[in-house]
Coordinates of C-alpha atoms in Angstrom, one line a residue:
Chain A
M1040 CA -41.7 68.1 -84.0
A1041 CA -44.3 69.3 -81.6
E1042 CA -47.8 69.7 -83.1
H1043 CA -48.0 73.4 -82.3
A1044 CA -44.7 74.0 -84.0
L1045 CA -46.0 72.3 -87.2
R1046 CA -49.1 74.4 -87.1
R1047 CA -47.1 77.6 -86.6
E1048 CA -44.9 76.6 -89.6
R1049 CA -47.9 76.1 -91.8
R1050 CA -49.3 79.5 -90.8
T1051 CA -46.0 81.3 -91.5
G1052 CA -45.9 79.3 -94.8
N1053 CA -49.2 80.8 -95.8
L1054 CA -48.1 84.2 -94.7
S1055 CA -44.9 83.8 -96.8
L1056 CA -47.1 83.4 -99.9
L1057 CA -48.1 87.0 -99.4
I1058 CA -44.6 87.9 -100.3
A1059 CA -43.6 85.1 -102.7
V1060 CA -46.6 85.5 -105.0
P1061 CA -46.2 89.2 -105.7
V1062 CA -42.4 88.9 -106.2
A1063 CA -43.0 86.0 -108.6
I1064 CA -45.6 88.2 -110.5
V1065 CA -43.2 91.1 -110.7
S1066 CA -40.5 88.7 -112.0
I1067 CA -42.7 87.2 -114.7
A1068 CA -44.9 90.2 -115.7
P1069 CA -42.4 92.0 -118.1
L1070 CA -41.9 88.6 -119.9
L1071 CA -45.6 87.9 -120.1
W1072 CA -46.1 91.4 -121.4
A1073 CA -43.4 90.9 -124.1
L1074 CA -45.1 87.6 -125.0
I1075 CA -48.5 89.1 -125.3
S1076 CA -47.1 92.0 -127.3
S1077 CA -45.4 89.6 -129.7
L1078 CA -48.7 88.0 -130.4
R1079 CA -50.4 91.3 -131.4
A1080 CA -50.6 93.0 -134.7
G1081 CA -47.9 95.7 -134.9
D1082 CA -50.2 98.7 -134.6
E1083 CA -52.0 97.4 -131.6
I1084 CA -49.1 97.3 -129.1
F1085 CA -49.2 100.9 -128.3
A1086 CA -52.9 101.5 -128.8
H1087 CA -53.8 100.3 -125.3
L1088 CA -50.7 101.0 -123.3
Y1089 CA -51.8 104.2 -121.7
P1090 CA -54.0 104.7 -119.8
L1091 CA -54.3 101.2 -118.5
T1092 CA -57.3 99.2 -119.5
W1093 CA -58.1 95.5 -119.6
R1094 CA -57.2 95.7 -123.3
T1095 CA -53.6 96.4 -122.2
V1096 CA -53.2 92.7 -121.2
V1097 CA -55.8 91.1 -123.5
P1098 CA -55.1 91.3 -127.2
E1099 CA -58.0 91.9 -129.6
S1100 CA -56.8 89.0 -131.7
I1101 CA -53.8 86.7 -131.5
T1102 CA -51.6 86.5 -134.5
L1103 CA -48.3 84.7 -135.3
D1104 CA -47.5 87.2 -138.0
N1105 CA -44.6 88.7 -136.0
Y1106 CA -43.0 85.3 -135.5
I1107 CA -43.4 84.4 -139.2
A1108 CA -41.9 87.7 -140.3
V1109 CA -39.0 87.4 -137.8
L1110 CA -38.2 83.8 -138.7
T1111 CA -38.2 84.5 -142.5
G1112 CA -36.2 87.7 -142.2
P1113 CA -32.6 88.4 -141.4
F1114 CA -33.2 87.8 -137.7
A1115 CA -33.4 84.0 -138.3
M1116 CA -29.7 84.1 -139.2
S1117 CA -28.8 85.8 -136.0
L1118 CA -30.7 83.2 -134.0
V1119 CA -28.9 80.4 -135.9
N1120 CA -25.6 82.2 -135.2
S1121 CA -26.3 82.4 -131.5
V1122 CA -27.1 78.6 -131.4
I1123 CA -23.9 77.7 -133.3
V1124 CA -21.7 79.9 -131.1
A1125 CA -23.3 78.6 -127.9
F1126 CA -23.1 75.0 -129.0
F1127 CA -19.3 75.1 -129.8
S1128 CA -18.6 77.3 -126.8
V1129 CA -20.2 74.8 -124.5
T1130 CA -18.7 71.6 -126.0
I1131 CA -15.1 73.0 -126.5
G1132 CA -15.2 75.1 -123.4
L1133 CA -16.4 72.1 -121.3
F1134 CA -13.8 69.8 -122.7
V1135 CA -10.9 72.2 -122.0
A1136 CA -12.2 73.1 -118.6
A1137 CA -12.7 69.4 -117.6
M1138 CA -9.2 68.5 -118.8
A1139 CA -7.7 71.3 -116.7
G1140 CA -9.9 70.5 -113.7
F1141 CA -8.8 66.8 -114.0
A1142 CA -5.1 67.7 -114.1
L1143 CA -5.5 70.0 -111.1
A1144 CA -7.5 67.4 -109.1
A1145 CA -6.2 64.0 -110.0
L1146 CA -2.6 64.5 -111.0
D1147 CA 0.1 65.0 -108.4
F1148 CA 2.9 67.1 -109.9
P1149 CA 5.1 69.9 -108.6
G1150 CA 3.9 73.2 -109.9
R1151 CA 0.3 72.3 -109.5
G1152 CA -0.1 75.2 -107.1
A1153 CA 1.4 77.7 -109.5
V1154 CA -0.9 76.6 -112.3
F1155 CA -3.9 76.9 -110.0
A1156 CA -2.7 80.4 -109.0
L1157 CA -2.6 81.4 -112.6
M1158 CA -6.2 80.2 -112.9
V1159 CA -7.2 82.2 -109.9
V1160 CA -5.5 85.3 -111.2
S1161 CA -7.1 85.1 -114.6
F1162 CA -10.4 84.4 -112.8
L1163 CA -10.0 87.7 -111.0
I1164 CA -9.7 89.6 -114.2
P1165 CA -13.2 89.6 -115.6
F1166 CA -13.5 89.0 -119.3
E1167 CA -15.7 92.1 -119.9
A1168 CA -13.1 94.3 -118.2
I1169 CA -10.5 93.5 -120.8
A1170 CA -12.8 92.9 -123.8
I1171 CA -11.8 96.2 -125.4
P1172 CA -8.0 95.6 -125.5
L1173 CA -8.6 92.0 -126.4
S1174 CA -10.8 93.0 -129.3
T1175 CA -7.9 94.9 -130.8
S1176 CA -5.7 91.8 -130.6
F1177 CA -8.4 89.6 -132.1
R1178 CA -8.7 92.0 -135.1
D1179 CA -4.9 91.8 -135.6
W1180 CA -5.2 88.0 -135.5
G1181 CA -7.8 88.1 -138.3
L1182 CA -10.6 86.9 -136.0
A1183 CA -13.0 89.8 -136.6
N1184 CA -16.4 88.7 -137.9
T1185 CA -15.7 85.0 -137.5
Y1186 CA -17.3 82.3 -135.4
A1187 CA -13.9 81.6 -133.9
G1188 CA -13.7 85.1 -132.7
L1189 CA -17.1 84.7 -130.9
I1190 CA -16.4 81.2 -129.5
L1191 CA -12.8 81.6 -128.2
P1192 CA -13.6 83.7 -125.1
A1193 CA -15.6 80.8 -123.6
I1194 CA -12.5 78.6 -123.7
G1195 CA -10.5 78.5 -120.4
N1196 CA -13.4 79.8 -118.3
G1197 CA -12.0 80.0 -114.8
L1198 CA -15.3 79.4 -113.0
S1199 CA -16.1 76.2 -114.9
I1200 CA -12.5 74.9 -114.3
F1201 CA -12.9 75.7 -110.6
L1202 CA -16.3 74.0 -110.4
L1203 CA -15.1 70.8 -112.1
R1204 CA -11.9 70.7 -110.1
Q1205 CA -13.9 70.9 -106.9
F1206 CA -16.0 68.0 -107.9
F1207 CA -13.1 65.9 -109.2
L1208 CA -11.3 66.3 -105.9
G1209 CA -14.1 64.3 -104.4
I1210 CA -13.5 61.2 -106.6
P1211 CA -11.3 58.7 -104.7
K1212 CA -7.8 58.5 -106.0
S1213 CA -7.8 54.7 -105.5
L1214 CA -10.2 54.5 -108.4
S1215 CA -7.7 56.0 -110.9
E1216 CA -4.8 54.2 -109.3
A1217 CA -6.5 50.9 -109.9
A1218 CA -7.4 51.8 -113.4
R1219 CA -3.8 52.8 -114.1
L1220 CA -2.5 49.5 -112.8
D1221 CA -4.9 47.8 -115.2
G1222 CA -3.2 49.6 -118.0
L1223 CA -5.7 52.5 -118.7
S1224 CA -4.0 55.7 -120.0
W1225 CA -4.5 59.0 -118.1
F1226 CA -6.8 60.0 -120.9
G1227 CA -8.7 56.8 -120.4
V1228 CA -9.0 57.6 -116.7
F1229 CA -10.3 61.0 -117.5
W1230 CA -12.7 59.9 -120.3
R1231 CA -14.0 56.6 -118.8
I1232 CA -14.0 57.3 -115.1
Y1233 CA -14.0 61.0 -114.2
L1234 CA -16.4 62.3 -116.9
P1235 CA -19.1 59.6 -116.5
L1236 CA -19.1 60.2 -112.7
S1237 CA -19.6 64.0 -113.2
K1238 CA -22.8 64.5 -115.0
A1239 CA -24.2 67.1 -112.6
P1240 CA -21.2 69.4 -112.4
L1241 CA -20.7 69.1 -116.2
V1242 CA -24.3 70.3 -116.7
G1243 CA -23.6 73.1 -114.2
A1244 CA -20.4 74.2 -115.9
G1245 CA -22.1 73.8 -119.3
L1246 CA -24.9 76.1 -118.2
I1247 CA -22.4 78.6 -117.0
L1248 CA -20.7 78.6 -120.4
F1249 CA -24.0 78.7 -122.2
V1250 CA -25.3 81.6 -120.2
F1251 CA -22.0 83.5 -120.7
Q1252 CA -22.3 83.2 -124.4
W1253 CA -26.0 83.7 -124.8
Q1254 CA -25.9 86.8 -122.6
S1255 CA -22.8 88.1 -124.3
F1256 CA -23.4 91.6 -125.8
L1257 CA -20.4 93.9 -125.6
W1258 CA -18.0 91.3 -127.1
P1259 CA -20.1 90.4 -130.2
L1260 CA -20.8 94.1 -130.6
L1261 CA -17.1 94.7 -130.8
I1262 CA -15.8 91.7 -132.7
A1263 CA -18.7 90.5 -134.9
P1264 CA -20.9 93.3 -136.1
A1265 CA -21.3 91.9 -139.7
P1266 CA -24.8 90.6 -140.5
S1267 CA -23.5 87.2 -141.4
V1268 CA -22.2 86.5 -137.9
R1269 CA -24.4 88.8 -135.9
V1270 CA -25.8 87.1 -132.8
A1271 CA -29.4 87.5 -131.5
P1272 CA -29.0 90.0 -128.7
V1273 CA -27.0 92.4 -131.0
A1274 CA -29.6 92.0 -133.7
I1275 CA -32.4 92.8 -131.4
A1276 CA -30.6 95.9 -130.0
D1277 CA -29.9 97.1 -133.6
F1278 CA -33.4 96.4 -134.5
A1279 CA -34.8 98.4 -131.5
Q1280 CA -32.6 101.4 -132.4
E1281 CA -33.7 101.6 -136.0
A1282 CA -36.1 104.3 -137.0
G1283 CA -39.7 103.1 -137.5
V1284 CA -39.0 99.9 -135.5
D1285 CA -41.8 97.3 -135.7
Y1286 CA -42.3 96.6 -132.0
G1287 CA -44.3 93.4 -132.6
Q1288 CA -41.4 91.8 -134.5
M1289 CA -38.9 93.1 -131.9
F1290 CA -40.9 91.4 -129.1
A1291 CA -41.1 88.2 -131.1
G1292 CA -37.3 88.3 -131.5
A1293 CA -36.9 89.0 -127.8
I1294 CA -39.2 86.0 -126.9
L1295 CA -37.3 83.7 -129.3
A1296 CA -33.9 84.8 -127.9
S1297 CA -35.2 84.1 -124.4
A1298 CA -37.0 80.9 -125.1
I1299 CA -33.9 78.7 -125.8
P1300 CA -32.1 79.4 -122.5
L1301 CA -35.5 79.3 -120.7
I1302 CA -36.1 75.7 -121.9
L1303 CA -32.5 74.6 -121.0
L1304 CA -32.8 76.2 -117.6
L1305 CA -36.1 74.5 -116.8
L1306 CA -34.7 71.1 -118.1
F1307 CA -31.5 71.3 -116.1
Q1308 CA -32.4 73.4 -113.1
R1309 CA -32.0 70.5 -110.7
Q1310 CA -28.6 69.5 -111.9
F1311 CA -27.6 73.2 -112.0
T1312 CA -28.4 73.8 -108.3
N1313 CA -26.9 70.5 -107.3
S1314 CA -23.6 71.3 -108.9
L1315 CA -23.6 74.7 -107.4
A1316 CA -24.1 73.1 -104.0
S1317 CA -21.1 70.9 -104.4
S1318 CA -18.9 73.8 -105.5
G1319 CA -20.1 76.5 -103.2
S1320 CA -20.3 75.1 -99.7
K1321 CA -18.6 71.7 -99.5
E1322 CA -15.0 70.9 -99.8
Chain B
M1085 CA 5.1 80.3 -114.7
A1086 CA 2.4 78.2 -116.3
T1087 CA 4.0 75.1 -117.5
P1088 CA 6.4 73.0 -115.5
L1089 CA 9.9 74.5 -115.9
R1090 CA 12.0 71.8 -114.3
E1091 CA 12.7 68.5 -115.9
P1092 CA 11.8 65.5 -113.8
A1093 CA 14.7 64.1 -111.9
P1094 CA 16.6 61.6 -114.1
A1095 CA 16.4 58.0 -113.0
R1096 CA 19.3 57.5 -110.7
D1097 CA 19.8 53.8 -111.2
R1098 CA 20.4 53.2 -114.9
T1099 CA 21.3 49.6 -114.5
T1100 CA 17.6 48.7 -114.2
A1101 CA 16.8 50.4 -117.4
G1102 CA 16.0 47.2 -119.2
A1103 CA 14.3 45.6 -116.3
P1104 CA 10.8 44.3 -117.2
A1105 CA 9.0 46.0 -114.3
P1106 CA 10.1 49.5 -113.6
V1107 CA 9.7 50.9 -110.1
P1108 CA 6.1 52.2 -110.2
R1109 CA 6.8 55.5 -108.3
R1110 CA 9.5 56.7 -110.7
R1111 CA 7.6 55.8 -113.8
T1112 CA 4.5 57.5 -112.5
S1113 CA 6.3 60.8 -112.0
R1114 CA 7.5 60.9 -115.6
D1115 CA 4.1 60.2 -117.2
V1116 CA 2.3 62.4 -114.7
W1117 CA 4.4 65.2 -116.1
T1118 CA 3.4 64.6 -119.7
A1119 CA -0.2 64.0 -118.7
A1120 CA -0.3 67.3 -116.7
L1121 CA 1.2 69.1 -119.7
F1122 CA -1.3 67.5 -122.0
F1123 CA -4.4 68.2 -119.9
L1124 CA -3.4 71.7 -118.8
A1125 CA -2.0 73.1 -122.1
P1126 CA -5.3 74.2 -123.7
A1127 CA -6.6 76.0 -120.6
V1128 CA -3.3 77.6 -119.8
V1129 CA -2.8 78.8 -123.4
A1130 CA -6.4 80.1 -123.4
L1131 CA -6.0 81.9 -120.1
L1132 CA -2.7 83.5 -121.1
A1133 CA -4.1 84.6 -124.5
L1134 CA -7.5 85.7 -123.3
R1135 CA -6.8 87.3 -119.9
I1136 CA -3.2 87.9 -119.1
I1137 CA -1.9 89.1 -122.5
P1138 CA -4.8 91.6 -123.1
T1139 CA -4.2 93.0 -119.6
L1140 CA -0.5 93.4 -120.4
S1141 CA -1.4 94.9 -123.8
A1142 CA -3.6 97.5 -122.0
V1143 CA -0.5 98.3 -119.9
E1144 CA 1.6 98.7 -123.0
T1145 CA -1.0 100.9 -124.8
S1146 CA -1.6 103.1 -121.8
I1147 CA 2.0 103.7 -120.7
P1148 CA 4.0 105.3 -123.5
F1149 CA 7.4 103.5 -123.0
G1150 CA 10.2 104.9 -125.1
T1151 CA 8.6 108.2 -126.0
D1152 CA 9.2 111.6 -124.4
R1153 CA 5.8 111.6 -122.9
A1154 CA 5.4 111.1 -119.2
L1155 CA 4.8 107.4 -118.4
L1156 CA 1.6 108.2 -116.5
S1157 CA 0.3 110.9 -118.8
N1158 CA -2.7 108.9 -119.9
F1159 CA -3.7 108.3 -116.3
T1160 CA -3.2 112.0 -115.4
Y1161 CA -5.3 112.8 -118.4
I1162 CA -8.3 110.5 -117.6
F1163 CA -8.2 111.5 -113.9
S1164 CA -8.5 115.2 -114.9
D1165 CA -11.3 114.5 -117.3
P1166 CA -14.7 115.3 -115.8
D1167 CA -16.4 112.6 -117.9
F1168 CA -14.2 109.9 -116.5
L1169 CA -14.4 111.1 -113.0
G1170 CA -18.1 111.3 -113.4
S1171 CA -18.2 107.7 -114.6
L1172 CA -16.3 106.6 -111.5
R1173 CA -18.7 108.5 -109.3
V1174 CA -21.8 107.1 -111.0
T1175 CA -20.3 103.5 -110.9
L1176 CA -19.5 103.9 -107.1
L1177 CA -23.0 105.3 -106.4
F1178 CA -24.6 102.5 -108.4
S1179 CA -22.5 99.8 -106.6
L1180 CA -23.4 101.2 -103.2
V1181 CA -27.1 101.1 -104.0
V1182 CA -27.5 98.0 -106.2
N1183 CA -25.4 95.5 -104.3
P1184 CA -27.1 95.8 -100.9
I1185 CA -30.5 95.7 -102.6
Q1186 CA -29.7 92.7 -104.7
I1187 CA -28.0 90.7 -102.0
G1188 CA -30.5 91.7 -99.3
L1189 CA -33.5 90.7 -101.5
A1190 CA -31.8 87.5 -102.7
L1191 CA -31.1 86.5 -99.1
A1192 CA -34.6 87.4 -97.9
L1193 CA -36.2 85.5 -100.8
A1194 CA -33.9 82.5 -100.3
V1195 CA -34.9 82.2 -96.6
L1196 CA -38.5 82.6 -97.5
L1197 CA -38.4 80.1 -100.3
T1198 CA -36.7 77.4 -98.3
K1199 CA -39.6 77.3 -95.9
K1200 CA -42.6 75.0 -96.2
L1201 CA -45.0 76.9 -98.4
P1202 CA -47.4 75.7 -101.1
A1203 CA -45.8 75.3 -104.6
V1204 CA -42.5 76.6 -103.4
G1205 CA -40.6 75.3 -106.5
L1206 CA -43.0 77.2 -108.8
W1207 CA -42.2 80.5 -107.1
R1208 CA -38.5 79.8 -107.1
T1209 CA -38.6 79.0 -110.8
L1210 CA -40.7 82.1 -111.7
I1211 CA -38.3 84.3 -109.8
L1212 CA -35.3 82.7 -111.5
L1213 CA -36.7 83.1 -115.0
P1214 CA -35.5 86.6 -115.8
I1215 CA -31.9 85.3 -115.9
A1216 CA -32.7 83.4 -119.0
V1217 CA -33.3 86.6 -120.9
P1218 CA -30.1 88.1 -122.4
Q1219 CA -29.4 91.4 -120.6
A1220 CA -29.6 93.4 -123.9
V1221 CA -33.0 91.8 -124.6
S1222 CA -34.4 92.5 -121.1
A1223 CA -33.1 96.1 -121.4
I1224 CA -35.1 96.5 -124.6
I1225 CA -38.3 95.1 -123.0
W1226 CA -37.8 97.7 -120.1
L1227 CA -37.0 100.4 -122.7
V1228 CA -40.6 100.1 -123.8
L1229 CA -42.0 99.5 -120.3
M1230 CA -40.4 102.7 -119.1
R1231 CA -41.4 105.0 -121.9
P1232 CA -43.2 108.1 -120.7
D1233 CA -46.4 106.7 -122.2
G1234 CA -45.5 103.1 -121.4
P1235 CA -47.2 100.5 -119.2
L1236 CA -45.2 101.3 -116.0
N1237 CA -46.7 104.8 -116.0
G1238 CA -50.0 103.3 -116.9
V1239 CA -49.9 101.2 -113.8
A1240 CA -48.7 104.2 -111.7
N1241 CA -51.6 106.3 -112.9
A1242 CA -54.1 103.5 -112.4
L1243 CA -53.0 103.4 -108.8
G1244 CA -53.5 107.2 -108.6
L1245 CA -49.7 108.0 -108.7
P1246 CA -48.1 110.5 -110.9
S1247 CA -46.1 109.5 -114.0
V1248 CA -42.4 108.9 -113.4
P1249 CA -39.7 110.2 -115.9
W1250 CA -38.0 106.8 -115.8
L1251 CA -35.2 107.3 -118.3
V1252 CA -35.4 110.9 -119.2
S1253 CA -34.7 112.6 -115.8
P1254 CA -31.1 112.7 -114.5
D1255 CA -32.5 112.2 -111.0
V1256 CA -34.3 109.0 -111.8
A1257 CA -32.4 107.3 -114.7
L1258 CA -29.8 105.6 -112.5
A1259 CA -32.5 104.3 -110.2
S1260 CA -34.3 102.9 -113.3
I1261 CA -31.1 101.0 -114.2
V1262 CA -30.9 99.7 -110.7
I1263 CA -34.4 98.3 -111.1
V1264 CA -33.7 96.7 -114.5
C1265 CA -30.5 95.1 -113.2
S1266 CA -32.1 93.9 -110.0
W1267 CA -35.0 92.4 -111.9
V1268 CA -32.5 90.2 -113.8
G1269 CA -30.1 89.5 -110.9
V1270 CA -32.1 88.9 -107.7
G1271 CA -33.4 85.5 -108.8
Y1272 CA -30.0 84.4 -110.0
W1273 CA -28.2 85.2 -106.8
M1274 CA -31.1 83.8 -104.8
T1275 CA -30.6 80.4 -106.4
F1276 CA -27.0 80.1 -105.0
L1277 CA -28.3 81.0 -101.5
V1278 CA -31.3 78.6 -101.7
T1279 CA -28.8 75.8 -102.5
G1280 CA -26.6 76.9 -99.6
I1281 CA -29.5 76.9 -97.1
R1282 CA -30.6 73.5 -98.3
D1283 CA -27.1 72.2 -97.4
I1284 CA -27.5 73.3 -93.8
P1285 CA -28.5 70.2 -91.8
T1286 CA -32.2 70.4 -90.8
S1287 CA -31.4 68.8 -87.5
L1288 CA -29.9 72.1 -86.4
Y1289 CA -33.2 73.9 -87.0
E1290 CA -35.2 71.1 -85.3
A1291 CA -32.9 71.2 -82.2
S1292 CA -33.1 74.9 -81.9
S1293 CA -36.9 75.0 -82.3
I1294 CA -37.2 72.5 -79.5
D1295 CA -35.1 74.9 -77.5
G1296 CA -37.7 77.6 -78.3
A1297 CA -35.7 79.7 -80.7
N1298 CA -37.8 82.0 -82.9
G1299 CA -37.3 82.5 -86.7
W1300 CA -35.0 85.5 -86.3
Q1301 CA -32.8 83.8 -83.8
Q1302 CA -32.5 80.8 -86.1
F1303 CA -31.6 83.0 -89.0
R1304 CA -28.9 84.8 -86.9
S1305 CA -27.3 81.7 -85.3
I1306 CA -27.9 78.9 -87.9
T1307 CA -28.7 80.3 -91.4
L1308 CA -26.2 83.1 -91.6
P1309 CA -23.1 81.2 -90.3
G1310 CA -24.1 78.2 -92.4
L1311 CA -24.4 80.4 -95.5
R1312 CA -21.0 82.1 -95.1
R1313 CA -19.3 80.6 -98.1
P1314 CA -22.2 80.9 -100.6
L1315 CA -22.8 84.4 -99.3
L1316 CA -19.2 85.4 -99.8
F1317 CA -19.4 84.0 -103.3
V1318 CA -22.6 85.9 -104.1
L1319 CA -21.1 89.1 -102.6
V1320 CA -18.0 89.0 -104.7
A1321 CA -19.6 87.8 -107.9
D1322 CA -22.5 90.3 -107.7
T1323 CA -20.2 93.2 -106.9
V1324 CA -17.9 92.4 -109.8
S1325 CA -20.8 91.8 -112.3
N1326 CA -22.4 95.1 -111.3
L1327 CA -19.1 97.0 -111.9
L1328 CA -19.1 95.7 -115.4
I1329 CA -22.7 96.6 -116.4
F1330 CA -22.8 97.6 -120.0
A1331 CA -25.8 96.4 -122.0
P1332 CA -28.5 98.2 -119.9
V1333 CA -26.6 101.5 -120.1
R1334 CA -26.0 101.2 -123.8
V1335 CA -29.6 100.2 -124.6
L1336 CA -31.6 102.3 -122.1
T1337 CA -29.8 105.6 -121.7
Q1338 CA -26.4 105.8 -123.5
G1339 CA -24.9 107.2 -120.3
G1340 CA -27.4 110.1 -120.2
P1341 CA -29.3 112.1 -119.3
Q1342 CA -26.5 114.5 -118.4
G1343 CA -24.0 111.7 -117.7
S1344 CA -26.2 110.4 -114.8
T1345 CA -25.9 106.8 -115.9
N1346 CA -22.4 106.9 -117.5
M1347 CA -20.9 103.9 -115.9
I1348 CA -17.3 103.0 -116.3
M1349 CA -17.7 100.2 -118.9
Y1350 CA -19.8 102.4 -121.1
D1351 CA -17.3 105.3 -120.7
I1352 CA -14.4 103.1 -121.7
S1353 CA -16.1 101.7 -124.7
E1354 CA -17.2 105.2 -125.8
R1355 CA -13.6 106.3 -125.6
A1356 CA -12.3 103.3 -127.6
Y1357 CA -14.9 103.2 -130.3
T1358 CA -16.7 106.5 -130.6
L1359 CA -13.7 108.8 -129.8
G1360 CA -11.0 106.4 -131.0
D1361 CA -8.9 107.2 -128.0
T1362 CA -7.4 103.7 -127.3
Q1363 CA -4.8 105.1 -125.0
A1364 CA -7.3 106.6 -122.6
A1365 CA -9.5 103.6 -123.0
S1366 CA -6.7 101.3 -122.0
A1367 CA -5.9 103.5 -119.0
G1368 CA -9.5 103.3 -118.0
T1369 CA -9.5 99.5 -118.5
L1370 CA -6.5 99.2 -116.1
V1371 CA -8.2 101.4 -113.5
L1372 CA -11.3 99.1 -113.8
V1373 CA -9.2 95.9 -113.4
V1374 CA -7.4 97.4 -110.4
I1375 CA -10.8 98.3 -108.8
V1376 CA -12.2 94.9 -109.4
V1377 CA -9.1 93.1 -108.0
A1378 CA -9.0 95.4 -105.0
I1379 CA -12.7 94.9 -104.2
V1380 CA -12.4 91.2 -104.4
A1381 CA -9.3 91.1 -102.2
V1382 CA -11.0 93.3 -99.6
Q1383 CA -14.1 91.3 -99.5
F1384 CA -12.2 88.1 -99.1
R1385 CA -10.4 89.7 -96.1
L1386 CA -13.4 91.2 -94.5
L1387 CA -15.4 88.0 -94.2
P1388 CA -13.9 85.6 -91.8
G1389 CA -13.4 82.0 -92.7
K1390 CA -10.8 80.4 -94.9
D1391 CA -11.7 76.9 -93.8

């Protein structure tokens, strides 16, 4: 590239920072504020909110009391519930989606188009839209206030089936044909060839399932309000709507409920974006 | 519909039944059937039970078959109810504002953050971070931020601006929900577009800058066409997810003040659980499903390119 073009690019790059940095600050500021608030003594949070002073952002003293209170109280159970529900949603959901994606990509059978059409149709009906009639059925089936009731909606997630199918289509058929001739079962082909080759899209689909469950609010509110199965977002919302809420503890809960997906996102960001690339824009 | 209905064709030549090496093609077709059944059954059962059947059960609940009531009575009822009509209006207004804002910002940021600038990965990550926060949790953080005596008004006053009645004025509350949802969504949708831009061959940009194209021309003739598929995905997925907004409404405003933020999901859930009117709620659910499917269909038609 010509030298002046390079120089121009560097200049526009530095100018771009004038936009990128403020946007990044706006994105992160509410979280930082929640983090700072969670480290303050309960009565200090609102003491310096208004009008704005430097004390608004710098606590007088840092304390972990809110975290200790939250982790030894009933909220700890909600956090554990969220982790249990997310773990089983991701493992079972991923397995079911990968199996379906494998059948739709690797097996040639008449009716494949019809099954794929069923997937697309159910993909068009968003889960949240039918959550209310579904919750009535779930109650009839005795799934109210159970882990199964919370986990099941993540099974048969259309987007993750689609993502994995797209990736599996790129695996050469000759590979599975050869393995079949060597006597490997179809499950063997799936388990020993397709899955090991698909780490990036599996991580991507797993993150989709994880975020779906971790974000879920309406569904757990409807199907699992009992304290023994209550998940973290519902617990925090209940907490915030109580009279005389302890805001320091509420922010500690908010930070804990955000920290787990945050860590996963940072760990898996690269695989996530790579797998999106292979589903979104390439055939 | 879901599972194969036809039996595989029986083997025509039965004399070879005991032969040691069956014809590979015929054998394959039989065990491909069983394999397909095995691999697809869990997902198909789940999709039927979790998507198709609840939709049908909403039809059954909202249309009183076998009674002397008019079949569409629940629909005539909700379409004459000012609260439901109000929720449709608010949802439409919200969609018309929030989708262009989110997609426009996400696209602008994606273009910006695929250029050569210092620490670009850091800025991308920071902008993506809000998606990690569960919506209900971010709504609670903003609930405190937007209090009349909260930090947002503190910042406004420090800049010499008047306080804003974020959640308490019917004129402002919906805009506040737009802000909260965009804070969560923009970084997420941006990530899809960043990935799409990175898939466009850099040689196209190099060639066009040798030809003297400026940034805007490159955006128009290289970035936009190259981004068509991810952009279509973001458009559809963002529109649908914004139609289904629930947690911010429930946590921040409960549909108020004066119904100004009563979006359709909140309206339906109130009907079902506060008023106990499952028939009207099911009718509302079906209206929502029809709107979602219609919008997705139109958007797929509007944008060229089934390649």
